[in-house]
Structures are given as structure tokens and as C-alpha cells.
Short mmCIF file of C-alpha atoms in Angstrom, two decimals:
data_model
loop_
_atom_site.label_atom_id
_atom_site.label_comp_id
_atom_site.label_asym_id
_atom_site.label_seq_id
_atom_site.Cartn_x
_atom_site.Cartn_y
_atom_site.Cartn_z
CA LEU A 1 0.00 0.00 0.00
CA LYS A 2 2.85 2.41 0.77
CA MET A 3 4.46 1.91 -2.61
CA ASP A 4 1.14 2.22 -4.42
CA ALA A 5 0.30 5.44 -2.59
CA THR A 6 3.69 6.95 -3.34
CA LYS A 7 3.85 5.93 -7.00
CA LEU A 8 0.26 6.48 -8.04
CA TYR A 9 -0.97 9.45 -6.04
CA LEU A 10 1.89 11.78 -5.25
CA LEU A 11 4.11 13.65 -7.68
CA TYR A 12 6.87 15.17 -5.55
CA ASN A 13 10.53 15.07 -4.70
CA SER A 14 11.86 15.50 -1.16
CA GLU A 15 10.70 19.11 -0.99
CA SER A 16 8.15 19.67 -3.77
CA TYR A 17 5.16 18.24 -5.55
CA TYR A 18 3.71 19.13 -8.91
CA ALA A 19 0.35 19.07 -10.60
CA ILE A 20 0.23 17.71 -14.12
CA GLY A 21 0.62 20.95 -16.02
CA CYS A 22 -2.33 22.81 -17.47
CA ASP A 23 -3.53 26.39 -17.66
CA LEU A 24 -7.20 25.71 -16.98
CA ILE A 25 -9.32 27.24 -14.25
CA MET A 26 -12.30 25.60 -12.57
CA LYS A 27 -15.64 25.90 -14.30
CA ARG A 28 -18.83 26.68 -12.42
CA SER A 29 -20.40 23.60 -14.00
CA GLN A 30 -17.69 21.45 -12.43
CA ILE A 31 -18.26 23.00 -9.00
CA ASN A 32 -22.03 22.50 -9.30
CA THR A 33 -21.52 18.83 -10.16
CA LEU A 34 -19.01 18.25 -7.37
CA ILE A 35 -21.33 19.72 -4.74
CA LYS A 36 -24.36 17.78 -6.01
CA ASP A 37 -22.33 14.56 -6.03
CA ALA A 38 -21.12 15.28 -2.48
CA ILE A 39 -24.69 15.85 -1.26
CA GLN A 40 -25.82 12.59 -2.85
CA TRP A 41 -22.92 10.64 -1.31
CA LEU A 42 -23.57 12.12 2.12
CA GLU A 43 -27.24 11.14 1.86
CA GLU A 44 -26.18 7.57 1.06
CA LEU A 45 -24.01 7.63 4.20
CA ASN A 46 -26.86 9.18 6.23
CA VAL A 47 -24.71 12.24 6.95
CA HIS A 48 -26.59 15.53 7.22
CA LEU A 49 -25.28 19.09 6.91
CA PRO A 50 -26.93 22.23 8.33
CA PRO A 51 -29.83 23.78 6.39
CA PHE A 52 -27.69 26.52 4.79
CA ALA A 53 -25.76 23.82 2.90
CA TYR A 54 -28.74 23.44 0.58
CA TRP A 55 -29.72 27.09 -0.01
CA THR A 56 -29.73 28.36 -3.57
CA PRO A 57 -28.29 31.74 -4.58
CA LYS A 58 -31.87 33.06 -4.76
CA GLU A 59 -32.50 31.98 -1.16
CA TRP A 60 -29.21 33.53 -0.06
CA ALA A 61 -30.21 36.85 -1.63
CA GLU A 62 -33.18 36.98 0.74
CA LYS A 63 -31.22 36.37 3.96
CA GLY A 64 -30.74 39.20 6.44
CA HIS A 65 -28.16 40.08 9.08
CA GLU A 66 -29.28 37.23 11.33
CA TYR A 67 -27.04 35.03 9.16
CA ASP A 68 -23.94 37.24 9.40
CA GLU A 69 -22.07 34.57 11.35
CA ILE A 70 -22.13 32.35 8.26
CA ARG A 71 -20.89 35.20 6.06
CA CYS A 72 -18.23 36.58 8.41
CA ASN A 73 -16.73 33.23 9.36
CA MET A 74 -16.84 31.71 5.87
CA LEU A 75 -19.06 28.78 6.76
CA GLY A 76 -20.31 26.60 3.94
CA TRP A 77 -19.01 25.06 0.73
CA ASP A 78 -15.38 25.39 -0.27
CA VAL A 79 -14.25 23.75 -3.52
CA THR A 80 -10.66 24.55 -4.40
CA ASP A 81 -7.97 23.54 -6.87
CA TYR A 82 -5.47 25.79 -5.04
CA GLY A 83 -5.04 27.78 -8.23
CA ARG A 84 -3.42 24.79 -9.98
CA GLY A 85 -6.09 24.24 -12.62
CA ASP A 86 -6.33 20.48 -12.12
CA PHE A 87 -8.82 19.69 -9.35
CA ASP A 88 -8.59 15.93 -9.84
CA LYS A 89 -4.86 16.03 -9.05
CA ILE A 90 -4.54 18.96 -6.64
CA GLY A 91 -7.72 19.93 -4.83
CA LEU A 92 -10.22 19.39 -2.04
CA LEU A 93 -13.94 19.75 -1.38
CA LEU A 94 -14.84 21.05 2.09
CA PHE A 95 -17.82 22.29 4.05
CA THR A 96 -17.18 24.45 7.12
CA ILE A 97 -19.91 23.72 9.63
CA ARG A 98 -18.86 26.04 12.43
CA ASN A 99 -16.01 28.46 13.11
CA GLY A 100 -15.06 31.26 15.47
CA ASN A 101 -13.45 34.56 14.55
CA LEU A 102 -10.32 35.88 16.24
CA LYS A 103 -11.05 39.42 15.05
CA ASN A 104 -14.72 39.67 16.00
CA PRO A 105 -15.87 39.18 19.63
CA ASP A 106 -19.42 38.53 18.42
CA TYR A 107 -18.19 35.12 17.24
CA ALA A 108 -15.88 34.19 20.06
CA LYS A 109 -16.16 30.40 19.94
CA PRO A 110 -12.61 28.98 20.11
CA TYR A 111 -13.19 26.04 17.78
CA ALA A 112 -14.06 25.03 14.23
CA GLU A 113 -15.49 21.98 12.47
CA LYS A 114 -15.21 21.00 8.81
CA MET A 115 -16.23 18.19 6.54
CA LEU A 116 -13.81 17.32 3.75
CA ILE A 117 -13.93 14.86 0.89
CA SER A 118 -10.65 13.57 -0.51
CA GLN A 119 -10.68 11.71 -3.82
CA VAL A 120 -8.33 8.90 -4.84
CA GLY A 121 -5.25 10.40 -6.47
CA GLN A 122 -6.18 13.94 -5.40
CA LEU A 123 -3.55 15.68 -3.30
CA SER A 124 -4.22 18.27 -0.63
CA PRO A 125 -0.91 20.12 -0.89
CA ASN A 126 1.82 20.38 1.70
CA HIS A 127 1.16 23.03 4.35
CA PHE A 128 1.14 23.79 8.04
CA HIS A 129 -0.74 26.21 10.28
CA TRP A 130 0.94 28.92 12.30
CA HIS A 131 -1.54 28.78 15.18
CA LYS A 132 -4.20 26.14 14.62
CA THR A 133 -4.16 22.71 16.26
CA GLU A 134 -6.42 20.27 14.43
CA ASP A 135 -7.67 16.72 14.51
CA ILE A 136 -8.17 15.14 11.09
CA ILE A 137 -10.63 12.26 11.33
CA ASN A 138 -11.50 9.58 8.81
CA ARG A 139 -15.29 9.25 9.11
CA GLY A 140 -15.79 6.76 6.32
CA GLY A 141 -14.95 5.51 2.86
CA GLY A 142 -11.39 4.48 2.13
CA THR A 143 -7.98 5.01 3.71
CA LEU A 144 -6.52 8.49 4.17
CA MET A 145 -2.75 8.76 3.79
CA LEU A 146 -0.81 11.69 5.27
CA ARG A 147 2.89 12.57 4.92
CA LEU A 148 4.41 14.60 7.74
CA TRP A 149 7.38 16.88 8.32
CA ASN A 150 8.38 19.31 11.03
CA SER A 151 9.10 22.86 9.88
CA THR A 152 12.17 25.02 10.42
CA LYS A 153 12.03 28.54 11.85
CA GLU A 154 12.22 29.78 8.25
CA GLY A 155 9.15 27.73 7.29
CA ASN A 156 10.99 25.07 5.31
CA LEU A 157 10.92 21.28 5.68
CA ASP A 158 12.91 19.97 8.63
CA ASP A 159 14.62 16.56 8.57
CA SER A 160 13.85 15.68 12.19
CA ASN A 161 11.44 12.98 13.37
CA VAL A 162 7.79 14.03 13.69
CA THR A 163 5.78 13.20 16.81
CA VAL A 164 1.98 13.23 16.62
CA ARG A 165 -0.91 11.60 18.45
CA ILE A 166 -3.13 9.09 16.71
CA ASP A 167 -6.31 8.41 18.68
CA GLY A 168 -4.53 9.25 21.92
CA ARG A 169 -1.40 7.21 21.13
CA ARG A 170 1.89 9.08 20.75
CA CYS A 171 3.53 8.09 17.49
CA THR A 172 6.85 9.15 15.94
CA VAL A 173 7.60 8.91 12.22
CA PRO A 174 10.66 10.02 10.23
CA ALA A 175 10.58 13.24 8.21
CA GLY A 176 8.28 12.61 5.27
CA GLY A 177 6.88 9.53 6.97
CA GLU A 178 3.47 8.19 6.01
CA VAL A 179 0.49 7.70 8.32
CA PHE A 180 -2.56 5.74 7.15
CA LEU A 181 -5.94 6.40 8.76
CA LYS A 182 -8.69 3.82 8.38
CA PRO A 183 -12.34 4.83 8.93
CA GLY A 184 -12.82 5.85 12.55
CA GLU A 185 -9.17 6.77 13.09
CA SER A 186 -7.80 10.28 13.64
CA ILE A 187 -4.60 12.25 14.03
CA THR A 188 -3.79 15.41 15.98
CA LEU A 189 -1.59 17.96 14.17
CA THR A 190 -0.09 20.83 16.13
CA PRO A 191 1.12 24.16 14.65
CA GLY A 192 4.20 23.91 12.46
CA ILE A 193 3.72 20.32 11.27
CA TYR A 194 3.73 20.15 7.48
CA HIS A 195 1.17 17.72 6.12
CA LEU A 196 -0.21 16.63 2.78
CA PHE A 197 -2.85 13.98 2.31
CA THR A 198 -4.79 11.91 -0.22
CA ALA A 199 -7.22 8.99 -0.35
CA VAL A 200 -5.38 5.85 -1.46
CA ASP A 201 -8.03 3.23 -2.23
CA GLU A 202 -11.46 4.89 -2.37
CA LYS A 203 -12.67 8.39 -1.61
CA VAL A 204 -12.63 9.43 2.03
CA LEU A 205 -15.15 11.34 4.10
CA GLY A 206 -12.87 13.33 6.36
CA TRP A 207 -13.67 15.58 9.26
CA GLU A 208 -11.66 18.31 10.93
CA VAL A 209 -12.10 19.50 14.51
CA SER A 210 -9.76 22.33 15.35
CA ALA A 211 -9.06 25.67 16.94
CA VAL A 212 -10.47 28.67 15.07
CA ASN A 213 -9.72 28.45 11.35
CA ASP A 214 -8.46 31.48 9.43
CA ASP A 215 -7.65 30.59 5.83
CA ASN A 216 -6.53 34.15 5.09
CA THR A 217 -3.66 34.29 7.59
CA ASP A 218 -2.93 30.90 9.19
CA ASN A 219 -1.86 28.70 6.25
CA ARG A 220 1.78 28.24 5.27
CA PHE A 221 2.03 26.32 2.01
CA LEU A 222 5.38 24.84 1.08
CA GLU A 223 4.95 26.20 -2.44
CA PRO A 224 3.15 29.52 -3.00
CA GLN A 225 -0.35 29.06 -4.36
CA ALA A 226 -3.88 30.37 -4.17
CA ARG A 227 -6.12 29.13 -1.38
CA PHE A 228 -9.33 29.64 -3.41
CA ALA A 229 -10.04 28.78 -7.02
CA ASP A 230 -10.52 31.12 -9.96
CA ILE A 231 -13.83 30.23 -11.59
CA GLU A 232 -15.06 30.40 -15.17
CA GLU A 233 -18.79 31.15 -15.05
CA ASP A 234 -19.96 28.78 -17.78
CA GLU A 235 -23.35 28.28 -16.09
CA PRO A 236 -25.24 29.76 -13.12
CA ALA A 237 -24.18 28.72 -9.64
CA GLU A 238 -26.51 26.23 -7.98
CA TYR A 239 -24.80 26.68 -4.61
CA LEU A 240 -22.63 29.55 -3.37
CA LEU A 241 -19.15 29.01 -2.00
CA CYS A 242 -18.13 30.37 1.38
CA ASN A 243 -16.46 33.43 -0.16
CA GLU A 244 -19.38 34.30 -2.50
CA TYR A 245 -22.27 35.27 -0.23
CA PRO A 246 -24.18 38.47 -1.03
CA GLU A 247 -24.46 41.20 1.58
CA ALA A 248 -27.42 40.99 3.92
CA ARG A 249 -30.63 42.65 2.85
#
């Protein structure tokens, strides 16, 4: 399984990874399909999201300030190719269920929760968080593989052993070591631990429970890239992404 995961799903050397080159951007039709497919899969698994997961743009246009927490804290759908133009190789589909806000005392909860769906052969690129501690949980589907490194003070990869906790068990792996999470298993990642991950046998329903999430300031990617996708509007949006909500009426 290790060799298959390395050969088939990751394109990287000791410090870098690469998408198969293309200059495309995501199309709205692709995002619509991905979200509809995710909703259908979640229904098959009997997993339910909050009501705002299913609102149309027309419904969003009618929502007032009582829903500002969703807008301000970027709750909801998040479909990204990290600006690489090849979602199937480098990308992730997420739904932020709850989140606090370090800059706004009205939303002072100190935690966040996300759903994420990782496809086979689809890499979530190498990054760490400056402040956020997170648990990544495999809720169902296939096996989730993570590769781990410590970071240097300069934000580069360190060659030291990495110590994490997997379901309460302290575990040490070498720099770049692989961890495989079966359904029900989880890993705790503290600030400064570089991690990339992918599903290695069938798609994975992942979950993240963490400290407050701030995608604008707390992510350190090994290679510079966009956090959110550029989108070609080839058809109307059926669902809005977390950075697309209209202002309150």
C-alpha cells in the first residue's frame, strides 16, 4: 500500500510536488456537479449538513443580518484547486460547519469543524498552520494517507522525526513519513507540522475538529499558491461558496 500510494498518487521530490501541467481554471459547471455529487454521497451515508448547505443563490439573496455569522466566518461550501487548474490532481472539497473569529468578539467560539472529501489520487498540498491545532478524522470511505514533516524557523521542511498523536497514542515517524488512517481513526496535528494527504483506495469522508480556522492568515504552504479557485462562469451557480455570499438585505 505504501508503494502504491507513493507511486500512483503523489508527484513530488523530497521538498516539492507538482500538478500535471495545465492552464485551466475551474468551471462553475464542475463545482455544481461536485457539490451535487457530495450531497448525494452524504445522503447515502446518512450524513446531514446544516440547512444553509442546501440554499440556492436566490434563497441567499433573501437572507438578512441574522445570518452574518455564516458570512463573516466563511461557513459553507469550499471547492478549491489551489489555483493549480487540475482539481482531480490537486484539490479538495470542504464544508465548514462552524467556526469562530479571532477578530470579531461577536463570534468568540474557540473552535471550528469542517467536513472534507478527498478523492483517490487527489492531493491536498503540503502546508502547516501557524496557530491552529487540528484533529483530522477519517469518518468513512477508504484510507486516508498523510505525509508529515516538522518545519524550520524559516518555514521550510525539517529533517527531524515528527511526533503526533493518533487516537490518543503518541507516534513518531521520520521526516516525510506516512500515516494511514482507516475509517474511525484520527490524528492530531499541532502548529508547524507540514502535512499533505490523499485517499489511497477509495474516496474518504474526512472531518476536521480544530481551533479557530483562518484561511486568510494561518496557512503556510510549502509552495506559494492560491487558497481559493478562480472560476469560469460557464453556467449559473446552484450553490454559493463560502467566499461568495451576497451582503445581507
